[in-house]
Amino acid sequence: MKAPGVFRAPAPLRVPFPAIDSAGPHPRARGQVRAMAVTIDHTTSSRRTPPPAARLSLIPAPGGLDGMWWPRSRALTRELPTLTAALGDLWGRITGVTVHPAYWPVLPHWVSDAGRTVQVDWSTEEQDPHRLTLFSADGRRDVLVIPPETGADAAAQLMADDGIDVPAREQAADRIDARNREEAWEAHGGAGRPSSLPRPIGSAGPSPVGRRR
């Protein structure tokens, strides 16, 4: 029985932690947190789009070519792994590539093919600007590089087995490259023509004048 004139306050309401505070923008009470539902989709987070297949024609052309390659860009770090992987299934593992630096903006020292390193060298003295030389345990092979800006019809003609000799194919590639450079030069008001050869990644020295394997 309560004593007369004595008031006892009710016991405080205990809220289990954590609780969802959804009452609005007022300050949250101690021991409460605001929560929201989050959905994580694990079906696409680890899925990668495979790179497109290399555009190749491995029909030997008269004059010392073992095939033709039509890259999608001038980024060797992106294009070479697809090429070496495709050729490795046919020619054995590719261990090295030699390019001419004239038409490649960036020259990496190496690229990775299925976790294995492929060394990338360059030469301005022995390497034709429109060729790529690939090295494997079976020796060396040369492919003609069709400029990536080439239209589909012209590229198909250059890659076809129609008896066109190597000089004619290289001249066609040279005309396409010259036209592309002229268009870039005009688009930039005459300031787009490169004044020197590109440098390898990490190089702080002068532009390359030649490096041999």
PDB file of C-alpha atoms in Angstrom, residues 14-22 28-36:
ATOM      1  CA  ARG A  14      13.654   0.022 -22.334  1.00  0.00           C
ATOM      2  CA  VAL A  15      14.134  -0.214 -26.133  1.00  0.00           C
ATOM      3  CA  PRO A  16      16.194  -3.144 -27.441  1.00  0.00           C
ATOM      4  CA  PHE A  17      19.306  -2.149 -29.424  1.00  0.00           C
ATOM      5  CA  PRO A  18      19.401  -1.657 -32.343  1.00  0.00           C
ATOM      6  CA  ALA A  19      16.045  -0.080 -33.147  1.00  0.00           C
ATOM      7  CA  ILE A  20      14.887   1.602 -36.341  1.00  0.00           C
ATOM      8  CA  ASP A  21      14.350   5.329 -35.966  1.00  0.00           C
ATOM      9  CA  SER A  22      11.900   6.293 -38.699  1.00  0.00           C
ATOM     10  CA  ARG A  28      17.814  10.183 -32.702  1.00  0.00           C
ATOM     11  CA  ALA A  29      17.463   8.943 -29.150  1.00  0.00           C
ATOM     12  CA  ARG A  30      20.454   7.331 -27.529  1.00  0.00           C
ATOM     13  CA  GLY A  31      20.652   3.651 -28.322  1.00  0.00           C
ATOM     14  CA  GLN A  32      18.739   3.984 -31.600  1.00  0.00           C
ATOM     15  CA  VAL A  33      20.032   3.774 -35.187  1.00  0.00           C
ATOM     16  CA  ARG A  34      18.524   4.495 -38.545  1.00  0.00           C
ATOM     17  CA  ALA A  35      18.533   1.488 -40.869  1.00  0.00           C
ATOM     18  CA  MET A  36      17.665   0.845 -44.487  1.00  0.00           C
TER      19      MET A  36
END
